[in-house]
PDB file of C-alpha atoms in Angstrom:
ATOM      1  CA  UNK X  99     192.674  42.057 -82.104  1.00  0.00           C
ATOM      2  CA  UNK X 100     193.573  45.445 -83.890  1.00  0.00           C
ATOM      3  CA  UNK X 101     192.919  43.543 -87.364  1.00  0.00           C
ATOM      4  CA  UNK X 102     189.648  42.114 -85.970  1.00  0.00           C
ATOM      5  CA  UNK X 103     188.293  45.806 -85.272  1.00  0.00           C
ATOM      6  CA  UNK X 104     190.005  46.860 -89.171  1.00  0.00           C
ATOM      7  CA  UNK X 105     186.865  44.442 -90.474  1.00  0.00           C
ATOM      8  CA  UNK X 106     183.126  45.326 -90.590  1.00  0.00           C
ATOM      9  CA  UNK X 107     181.147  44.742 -87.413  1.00  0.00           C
ATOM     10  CA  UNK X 108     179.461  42.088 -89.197  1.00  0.00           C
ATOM     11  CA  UNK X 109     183.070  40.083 -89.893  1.00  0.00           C
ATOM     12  CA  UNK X 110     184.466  40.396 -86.994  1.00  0.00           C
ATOM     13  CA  UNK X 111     185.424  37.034 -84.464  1.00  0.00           C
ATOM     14  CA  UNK X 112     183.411  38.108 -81.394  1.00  0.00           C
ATOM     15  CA  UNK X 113     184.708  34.550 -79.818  1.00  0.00           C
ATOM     16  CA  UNK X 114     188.141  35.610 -80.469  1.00  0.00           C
ATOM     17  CA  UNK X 115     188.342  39.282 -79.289  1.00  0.00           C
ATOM     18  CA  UNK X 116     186.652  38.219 -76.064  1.00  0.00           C
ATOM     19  CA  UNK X 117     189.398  35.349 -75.254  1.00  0.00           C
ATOM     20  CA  UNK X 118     191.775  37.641 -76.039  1.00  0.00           C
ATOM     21  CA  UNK X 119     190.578  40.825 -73.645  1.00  0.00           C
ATOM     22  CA  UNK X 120     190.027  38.150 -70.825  1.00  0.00           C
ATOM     23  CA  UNK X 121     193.538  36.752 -71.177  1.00  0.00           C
ATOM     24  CA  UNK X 122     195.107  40.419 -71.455  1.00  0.00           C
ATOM     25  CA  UNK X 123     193.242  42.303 -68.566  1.00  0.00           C
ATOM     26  CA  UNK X 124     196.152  42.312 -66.269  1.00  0.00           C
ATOM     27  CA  UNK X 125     198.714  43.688 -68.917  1.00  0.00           C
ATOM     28  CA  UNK X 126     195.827  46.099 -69.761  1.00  0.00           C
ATOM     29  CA  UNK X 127     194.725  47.174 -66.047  1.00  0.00           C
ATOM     30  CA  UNK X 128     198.373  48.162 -65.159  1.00  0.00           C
ATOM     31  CA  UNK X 129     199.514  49.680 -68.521  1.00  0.00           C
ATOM     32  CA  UNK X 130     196.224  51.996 -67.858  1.00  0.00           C
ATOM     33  CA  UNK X 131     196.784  52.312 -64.636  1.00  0.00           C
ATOM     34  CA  UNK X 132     200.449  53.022 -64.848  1.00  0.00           C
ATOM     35  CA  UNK X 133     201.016  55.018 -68.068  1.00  0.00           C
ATOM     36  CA  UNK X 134     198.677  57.854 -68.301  1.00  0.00           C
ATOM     37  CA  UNK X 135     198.218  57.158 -71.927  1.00  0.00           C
ATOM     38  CA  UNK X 136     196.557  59.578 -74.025  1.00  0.00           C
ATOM     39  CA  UNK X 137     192.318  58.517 -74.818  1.00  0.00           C
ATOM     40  CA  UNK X 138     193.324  58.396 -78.725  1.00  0.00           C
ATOM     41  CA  UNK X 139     196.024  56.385 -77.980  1.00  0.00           C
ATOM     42  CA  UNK X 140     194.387  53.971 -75.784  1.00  0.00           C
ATOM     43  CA  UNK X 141     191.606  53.783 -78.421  1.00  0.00           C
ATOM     44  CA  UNK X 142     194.687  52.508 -80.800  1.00  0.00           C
ATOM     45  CA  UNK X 143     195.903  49.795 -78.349  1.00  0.00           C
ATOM     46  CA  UNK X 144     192.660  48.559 -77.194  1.00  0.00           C
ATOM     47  CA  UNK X 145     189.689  49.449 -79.380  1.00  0.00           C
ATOM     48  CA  UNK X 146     187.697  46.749 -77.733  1.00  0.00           C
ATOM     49  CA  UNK X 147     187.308  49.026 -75.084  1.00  0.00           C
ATOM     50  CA  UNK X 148     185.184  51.512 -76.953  1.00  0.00           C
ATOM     51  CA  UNK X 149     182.656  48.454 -78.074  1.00  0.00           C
ATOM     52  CA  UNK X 150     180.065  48.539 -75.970  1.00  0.00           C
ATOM     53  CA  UNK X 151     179.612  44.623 -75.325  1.00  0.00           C
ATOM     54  CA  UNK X 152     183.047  44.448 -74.171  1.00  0.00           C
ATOM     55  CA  UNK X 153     183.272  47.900 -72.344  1.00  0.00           C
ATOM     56  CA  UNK X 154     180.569  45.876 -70.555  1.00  0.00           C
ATOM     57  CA  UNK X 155     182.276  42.866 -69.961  1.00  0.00           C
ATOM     58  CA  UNK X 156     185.621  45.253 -68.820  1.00  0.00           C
ATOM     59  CA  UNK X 157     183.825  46.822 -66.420  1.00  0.00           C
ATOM     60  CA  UNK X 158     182.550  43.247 -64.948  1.00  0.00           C
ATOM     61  CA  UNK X 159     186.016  41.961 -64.694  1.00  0.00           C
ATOM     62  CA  UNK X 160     186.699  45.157 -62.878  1.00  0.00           C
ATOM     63  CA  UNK X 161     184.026  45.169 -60.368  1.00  0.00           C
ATOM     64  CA  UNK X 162     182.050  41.994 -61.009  1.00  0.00           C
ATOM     65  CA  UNK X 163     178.753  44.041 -61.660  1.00  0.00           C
ATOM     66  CA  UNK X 164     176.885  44.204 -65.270  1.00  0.00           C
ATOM     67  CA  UNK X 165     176.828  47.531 -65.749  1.00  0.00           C
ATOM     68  CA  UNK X 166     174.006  48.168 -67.146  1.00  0.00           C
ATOM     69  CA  UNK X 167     171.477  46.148 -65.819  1.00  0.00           C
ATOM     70  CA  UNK X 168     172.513  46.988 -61.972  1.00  0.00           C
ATOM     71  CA  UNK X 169     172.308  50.733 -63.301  1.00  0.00           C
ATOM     72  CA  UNK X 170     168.890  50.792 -64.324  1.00  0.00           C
ATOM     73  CA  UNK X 171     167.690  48.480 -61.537  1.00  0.00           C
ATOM     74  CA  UNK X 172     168.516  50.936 -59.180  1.00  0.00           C
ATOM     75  CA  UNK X 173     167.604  53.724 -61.078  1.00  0.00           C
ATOM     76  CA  UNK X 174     164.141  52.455 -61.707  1.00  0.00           C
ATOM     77  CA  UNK X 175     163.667  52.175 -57.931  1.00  0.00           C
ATOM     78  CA  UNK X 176     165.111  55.457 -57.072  1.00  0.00           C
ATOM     79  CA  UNK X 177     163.779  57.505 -60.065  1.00  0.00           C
ATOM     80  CA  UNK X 178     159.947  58.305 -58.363  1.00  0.00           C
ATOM     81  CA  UNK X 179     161.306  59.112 -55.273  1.00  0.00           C
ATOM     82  CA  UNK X 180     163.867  61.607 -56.804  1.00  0.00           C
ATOM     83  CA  UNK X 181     161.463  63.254 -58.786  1.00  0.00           C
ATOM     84  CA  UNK X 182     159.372  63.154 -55.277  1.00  0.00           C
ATOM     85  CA  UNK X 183     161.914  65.507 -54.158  1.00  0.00           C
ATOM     86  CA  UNK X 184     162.782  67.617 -56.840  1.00  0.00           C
ATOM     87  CA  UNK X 185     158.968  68.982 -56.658  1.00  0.00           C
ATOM     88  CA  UNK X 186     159.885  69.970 -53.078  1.00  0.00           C
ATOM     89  CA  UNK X 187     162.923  72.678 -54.165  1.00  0.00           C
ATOM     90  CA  UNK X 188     161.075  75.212 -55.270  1.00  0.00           C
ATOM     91  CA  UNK X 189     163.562  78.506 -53.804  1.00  0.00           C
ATOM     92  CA  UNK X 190     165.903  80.612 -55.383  1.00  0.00           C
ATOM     93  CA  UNK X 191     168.281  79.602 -58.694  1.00  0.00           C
ATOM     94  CA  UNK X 192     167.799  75.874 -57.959  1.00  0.00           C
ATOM     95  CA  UNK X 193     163.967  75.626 -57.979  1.00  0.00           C
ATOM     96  CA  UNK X 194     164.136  77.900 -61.190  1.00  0.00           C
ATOM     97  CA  UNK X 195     165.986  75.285 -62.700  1.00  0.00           C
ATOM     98  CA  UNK X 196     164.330  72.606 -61.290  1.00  0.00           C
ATOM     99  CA  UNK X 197     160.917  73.630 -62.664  1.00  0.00           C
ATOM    100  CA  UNK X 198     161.947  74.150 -66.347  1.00  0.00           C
ATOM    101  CA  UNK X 199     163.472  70.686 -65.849  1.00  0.00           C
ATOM    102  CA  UNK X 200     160.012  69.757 -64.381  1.00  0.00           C
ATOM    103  CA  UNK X 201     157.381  71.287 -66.866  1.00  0.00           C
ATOM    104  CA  UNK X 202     159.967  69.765 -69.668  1.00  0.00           C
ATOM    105  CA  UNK X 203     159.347  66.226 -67.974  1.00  0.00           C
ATOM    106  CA  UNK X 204     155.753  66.548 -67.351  1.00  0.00           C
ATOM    107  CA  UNK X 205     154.966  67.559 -71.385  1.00  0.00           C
ATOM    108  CA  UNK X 206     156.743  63.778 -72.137  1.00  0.00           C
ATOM    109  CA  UNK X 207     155.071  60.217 -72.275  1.00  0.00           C
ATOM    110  CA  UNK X 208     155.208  59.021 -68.916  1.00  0.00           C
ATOM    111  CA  UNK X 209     154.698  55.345 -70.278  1.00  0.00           C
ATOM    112  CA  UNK X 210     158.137  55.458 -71.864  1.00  0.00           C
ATOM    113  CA  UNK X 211     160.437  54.504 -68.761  1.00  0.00           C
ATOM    114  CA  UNK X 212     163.564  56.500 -70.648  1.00  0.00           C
ATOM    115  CA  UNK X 213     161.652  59.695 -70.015  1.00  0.00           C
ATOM    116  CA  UNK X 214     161.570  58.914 -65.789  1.00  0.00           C
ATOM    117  CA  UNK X 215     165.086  58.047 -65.941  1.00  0.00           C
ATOM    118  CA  UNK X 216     166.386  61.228 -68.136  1.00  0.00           C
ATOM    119  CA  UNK X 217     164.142  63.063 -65.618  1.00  0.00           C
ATOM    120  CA  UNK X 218     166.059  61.334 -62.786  1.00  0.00           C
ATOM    121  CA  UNK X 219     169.645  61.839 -63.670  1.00  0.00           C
ATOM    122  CA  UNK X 220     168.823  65.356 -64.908  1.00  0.00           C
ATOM    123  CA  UNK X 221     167.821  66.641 -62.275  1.00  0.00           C
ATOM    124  CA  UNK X 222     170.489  65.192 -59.866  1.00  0.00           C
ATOM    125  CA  UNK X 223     173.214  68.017 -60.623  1.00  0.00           C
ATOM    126  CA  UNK X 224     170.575  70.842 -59.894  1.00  0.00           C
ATOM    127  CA  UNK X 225     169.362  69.033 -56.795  1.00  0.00           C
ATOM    128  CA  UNK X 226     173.496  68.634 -55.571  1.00  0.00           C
ATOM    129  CA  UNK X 227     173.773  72.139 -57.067  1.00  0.00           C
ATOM    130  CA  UNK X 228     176.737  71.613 -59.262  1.00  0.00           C
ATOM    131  CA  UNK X 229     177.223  73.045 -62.498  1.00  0.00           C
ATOM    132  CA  UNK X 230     176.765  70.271 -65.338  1.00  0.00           C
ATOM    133  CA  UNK X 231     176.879  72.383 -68.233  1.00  0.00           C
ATOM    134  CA  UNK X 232     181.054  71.325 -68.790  1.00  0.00           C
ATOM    135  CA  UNK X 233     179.599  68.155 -68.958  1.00  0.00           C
ATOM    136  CA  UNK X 234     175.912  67.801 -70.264  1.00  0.00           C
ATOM    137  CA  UNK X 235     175.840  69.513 -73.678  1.00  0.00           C
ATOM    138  CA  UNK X 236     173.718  69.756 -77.145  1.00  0.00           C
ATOM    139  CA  UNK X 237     174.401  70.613 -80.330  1.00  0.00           C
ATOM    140  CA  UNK X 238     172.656  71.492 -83.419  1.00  0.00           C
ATOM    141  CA  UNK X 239     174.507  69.517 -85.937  1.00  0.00           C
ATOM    142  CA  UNK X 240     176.553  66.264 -85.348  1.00  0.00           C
ATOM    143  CA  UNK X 241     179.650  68.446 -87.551  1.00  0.00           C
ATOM    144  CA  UNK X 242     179.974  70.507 -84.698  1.00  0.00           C
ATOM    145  CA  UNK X 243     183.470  70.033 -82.880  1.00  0.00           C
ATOM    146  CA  UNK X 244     183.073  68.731 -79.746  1.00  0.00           C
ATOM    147  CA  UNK X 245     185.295  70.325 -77.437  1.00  0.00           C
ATOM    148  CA  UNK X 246     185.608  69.115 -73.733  1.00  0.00           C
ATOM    149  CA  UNK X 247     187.617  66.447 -71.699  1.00  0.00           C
ATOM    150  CA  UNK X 248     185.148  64.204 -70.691  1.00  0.00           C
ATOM    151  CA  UNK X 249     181.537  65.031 -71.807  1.00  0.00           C
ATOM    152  CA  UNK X 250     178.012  63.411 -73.346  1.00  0.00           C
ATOM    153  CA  UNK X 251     177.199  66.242 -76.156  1.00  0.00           C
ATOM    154  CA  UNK X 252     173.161  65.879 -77.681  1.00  0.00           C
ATOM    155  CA  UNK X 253     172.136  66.472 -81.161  1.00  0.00           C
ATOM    156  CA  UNK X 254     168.772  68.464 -80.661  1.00  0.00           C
ATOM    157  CA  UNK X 255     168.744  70.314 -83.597  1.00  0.00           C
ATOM    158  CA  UNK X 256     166.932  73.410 -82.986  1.00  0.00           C
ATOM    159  CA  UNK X 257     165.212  71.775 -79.475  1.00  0.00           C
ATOM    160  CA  UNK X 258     165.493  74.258 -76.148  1.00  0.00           C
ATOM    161  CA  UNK X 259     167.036  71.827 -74.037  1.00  0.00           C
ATOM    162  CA  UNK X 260     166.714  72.248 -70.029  1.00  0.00           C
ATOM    163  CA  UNK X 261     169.623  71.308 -67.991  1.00  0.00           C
ATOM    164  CA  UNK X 262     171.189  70.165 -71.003  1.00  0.00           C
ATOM    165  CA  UNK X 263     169.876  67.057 -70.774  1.00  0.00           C
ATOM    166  CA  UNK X 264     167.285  66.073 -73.684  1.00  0.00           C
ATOM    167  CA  UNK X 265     164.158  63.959 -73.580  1.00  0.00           C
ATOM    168  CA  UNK X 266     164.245  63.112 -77.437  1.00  0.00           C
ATOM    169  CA  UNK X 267     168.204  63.166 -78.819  1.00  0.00           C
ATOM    170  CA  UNK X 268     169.161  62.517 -82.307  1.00  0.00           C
ATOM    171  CA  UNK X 269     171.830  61.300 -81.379  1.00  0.00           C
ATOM    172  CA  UNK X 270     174.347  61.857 -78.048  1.00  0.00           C
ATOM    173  CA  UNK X 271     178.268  61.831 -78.534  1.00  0.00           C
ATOM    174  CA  UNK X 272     180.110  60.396 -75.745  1.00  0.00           C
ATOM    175  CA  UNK X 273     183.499  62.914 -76.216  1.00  0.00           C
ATOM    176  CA  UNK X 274     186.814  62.097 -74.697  1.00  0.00           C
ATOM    177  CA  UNK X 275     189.822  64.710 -74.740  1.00  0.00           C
ATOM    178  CA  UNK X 276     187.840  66.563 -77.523  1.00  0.00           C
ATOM    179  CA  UNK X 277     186.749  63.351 -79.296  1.00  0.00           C
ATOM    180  CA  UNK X 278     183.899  61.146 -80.131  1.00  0.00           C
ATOM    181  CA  UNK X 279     184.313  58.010 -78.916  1.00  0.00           C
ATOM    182  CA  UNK X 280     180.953  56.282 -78.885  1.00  0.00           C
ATOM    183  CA  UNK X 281     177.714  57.324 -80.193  1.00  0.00           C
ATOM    184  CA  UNK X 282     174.418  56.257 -78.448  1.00  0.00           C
ATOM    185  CA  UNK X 283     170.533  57.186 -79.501  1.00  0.00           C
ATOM    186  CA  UNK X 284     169.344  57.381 -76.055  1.00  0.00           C
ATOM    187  CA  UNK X 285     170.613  59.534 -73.469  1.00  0.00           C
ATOM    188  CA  UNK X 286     171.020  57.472 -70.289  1.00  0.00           C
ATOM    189  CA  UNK X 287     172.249  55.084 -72.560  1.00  0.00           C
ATOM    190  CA  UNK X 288     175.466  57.049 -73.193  1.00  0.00           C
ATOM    191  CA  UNK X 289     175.692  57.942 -70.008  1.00  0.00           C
ATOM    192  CA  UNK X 290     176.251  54.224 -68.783  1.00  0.00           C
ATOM    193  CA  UNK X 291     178.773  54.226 -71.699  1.00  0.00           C
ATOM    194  CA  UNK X 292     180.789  57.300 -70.390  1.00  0.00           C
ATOM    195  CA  UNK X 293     180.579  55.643 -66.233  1.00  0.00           C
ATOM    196  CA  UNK X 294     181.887  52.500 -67.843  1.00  0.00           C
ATOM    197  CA  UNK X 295     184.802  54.199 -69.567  1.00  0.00           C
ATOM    198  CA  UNK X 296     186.155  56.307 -66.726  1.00  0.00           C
ATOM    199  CA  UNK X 297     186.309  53.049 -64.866  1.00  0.00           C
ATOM    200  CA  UNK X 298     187.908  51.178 -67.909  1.00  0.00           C
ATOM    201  CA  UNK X 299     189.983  53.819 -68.732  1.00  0.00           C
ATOM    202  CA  UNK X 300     191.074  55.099 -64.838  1.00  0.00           C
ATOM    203  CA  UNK X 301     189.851  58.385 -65.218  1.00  0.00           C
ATOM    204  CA  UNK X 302     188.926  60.568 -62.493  1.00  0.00           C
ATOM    205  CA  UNK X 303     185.419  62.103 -62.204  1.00  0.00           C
ATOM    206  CA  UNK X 304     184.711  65.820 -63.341  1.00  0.00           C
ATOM    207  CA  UNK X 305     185.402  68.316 -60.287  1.00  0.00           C
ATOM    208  CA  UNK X 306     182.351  70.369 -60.854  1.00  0.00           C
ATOM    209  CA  UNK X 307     180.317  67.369 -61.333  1.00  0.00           C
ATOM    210  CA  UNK X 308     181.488  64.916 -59.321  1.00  0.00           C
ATOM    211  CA  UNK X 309     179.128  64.224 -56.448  1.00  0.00           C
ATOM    212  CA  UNK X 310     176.786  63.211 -59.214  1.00  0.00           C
ATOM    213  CA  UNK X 311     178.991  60.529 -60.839  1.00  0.00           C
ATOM    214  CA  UNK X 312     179.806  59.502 -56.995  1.00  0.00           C
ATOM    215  CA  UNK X 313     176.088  58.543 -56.264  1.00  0.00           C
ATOM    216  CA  UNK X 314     176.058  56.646 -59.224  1.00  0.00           C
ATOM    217  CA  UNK X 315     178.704  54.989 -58.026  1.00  0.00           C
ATOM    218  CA  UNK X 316     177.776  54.400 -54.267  1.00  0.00           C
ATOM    219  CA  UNK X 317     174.503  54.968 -54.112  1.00  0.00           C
ATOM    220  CA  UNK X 318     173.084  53.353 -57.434  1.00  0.00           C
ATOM    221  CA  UNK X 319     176.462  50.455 -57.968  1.00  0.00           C
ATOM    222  CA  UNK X 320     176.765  50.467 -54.350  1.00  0.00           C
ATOM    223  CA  UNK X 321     180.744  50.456 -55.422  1.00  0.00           C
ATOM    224  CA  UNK X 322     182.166  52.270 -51.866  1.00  0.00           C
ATOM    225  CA  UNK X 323     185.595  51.817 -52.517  1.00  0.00           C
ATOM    226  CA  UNK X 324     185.578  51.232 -48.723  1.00  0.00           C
ATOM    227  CA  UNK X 325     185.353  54.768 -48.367  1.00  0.00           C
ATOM    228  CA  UNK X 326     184.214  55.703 -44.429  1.00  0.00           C
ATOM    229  CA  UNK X 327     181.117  58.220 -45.662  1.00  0.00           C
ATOM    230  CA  UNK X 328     179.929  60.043 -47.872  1.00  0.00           C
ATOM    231  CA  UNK X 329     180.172  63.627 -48.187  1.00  0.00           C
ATOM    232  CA  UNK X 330     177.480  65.505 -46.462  1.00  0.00           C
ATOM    233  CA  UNK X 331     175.053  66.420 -49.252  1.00  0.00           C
ATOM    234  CA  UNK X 332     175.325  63.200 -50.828  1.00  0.00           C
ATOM    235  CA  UNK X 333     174.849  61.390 -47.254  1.00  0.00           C
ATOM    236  CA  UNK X 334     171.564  63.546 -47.242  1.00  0.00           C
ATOM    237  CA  UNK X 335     170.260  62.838 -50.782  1.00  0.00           C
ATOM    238  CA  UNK X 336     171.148  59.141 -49.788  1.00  0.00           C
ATOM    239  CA  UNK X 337     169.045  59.056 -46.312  1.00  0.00           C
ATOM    240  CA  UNK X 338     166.227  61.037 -47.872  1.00  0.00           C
ATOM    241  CA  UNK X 339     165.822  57.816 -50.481  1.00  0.00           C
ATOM    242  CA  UNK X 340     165.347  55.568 -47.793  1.00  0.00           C
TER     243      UNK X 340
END
């Protein structure tokens, strides 16, 4: 499978690399699991896993959900009533941020249905106040090093970016211990990539950020992990959507 990924996207035996990822999840899921392997070094073993379709399809054997199309099913339903309540914090440092993040959103075309969603999941980290900006960042140029664990870094160019979070990328990096590992054009788009890598790759969720990649998770995947509740300000955010 190493050889197939050596060849041009347009050469490679899509038939073939599937089979073989299906017949080697177990080996995969406990050498992952198990060995605390380095990102770069998993990338070596099991490039497949940094291929979008079959990220995809790794997450599905893990969870037996498509990824992305549960994702923005429940995103598109919880989106307006999000935004609902992000007009209602209007006190102290959160409102402040909340209404650049607002008057950002409202100068966008509301017909495009990436600019609701962007609004959405940007403003979820204000709203939980946590601080995203270790996770969420922009550059100016795609040369710039990208240094961070486990971040989605947007090429703005010279763009003033609220919450860190643009409307209109160039392009957004998904980084791994301080490397690219996919590139997307669309925002939410690379953040479904990065969800579907910490689950394919066993990593563990930001600290300062991780009530928001827990309501994706429970609230948007309705993935629970059997867990007896949620934690208070994500049990709130959760009732309020009802």
């Amino acid at each position: 499978m190493i050889e197939e990924f050596r060849k041009t996207s347009a050469e490679r035996d899509i038939p073939l690399i599937h089979q073989h990822m299906m017949r080697t999840f177990s080996l995969r899921r406990e050498e992952i699991i198990t060995s605390s392997l380095p990102v770069s070094e998993l990338k070596d073993r099991w490039p497949a896993l940094f291929n979008e379709t079959q990220l995809y399809c790794e997450f599905h054997r893990i969870t037996n959900l498509h990824l992305p199309h549960v994702f923005y099913a429940a995103l598109d339903e919880y989106a307006p009533r999000l935004i609902g309540l992000y007009k209602k914090k209007k006190t102290g440092r959160v409102g402040e941020n909340m209404d650049q993040l607002l008057l950002e959103y409202e100068q966008q075309d509301k017909n495009d249905i990436c600019t609701t969603r962007t609004a959405a999941l940007a403003g979820l980290p204000i709203y939980l106040k946590e601080d995203s900006s270790g996770i969420f960042k922009t550059c100016k140029d795609e040369m710039e090093f990208h240094e961070a664990a486990l971040a989605l870094v947007a090429d703005v160019g010279e763009e003033d970016v609220p919450a860190g979070v643009p409307f209109s990328p160039r392009q957004v990096f998904v980084v791994l211990e301080d490397q690219v590992v996919m590139t997307h054009y669309r925002w939410t788009d690379a953040l479904v990539c990065l969800f579907g890598l910490i689950y394919a790759l066993h990593l563990s969720y930001p600290v300062k950020c991780s009530s928001f990649f827990e309501f994706i998770q429970v609230v948007l995947l309705k993935l629970d992990d059997e867990r007896k509740q949620l934690r208070p300000k994500l049990q709130t955010l959760k009732n309020e959507l009802v």
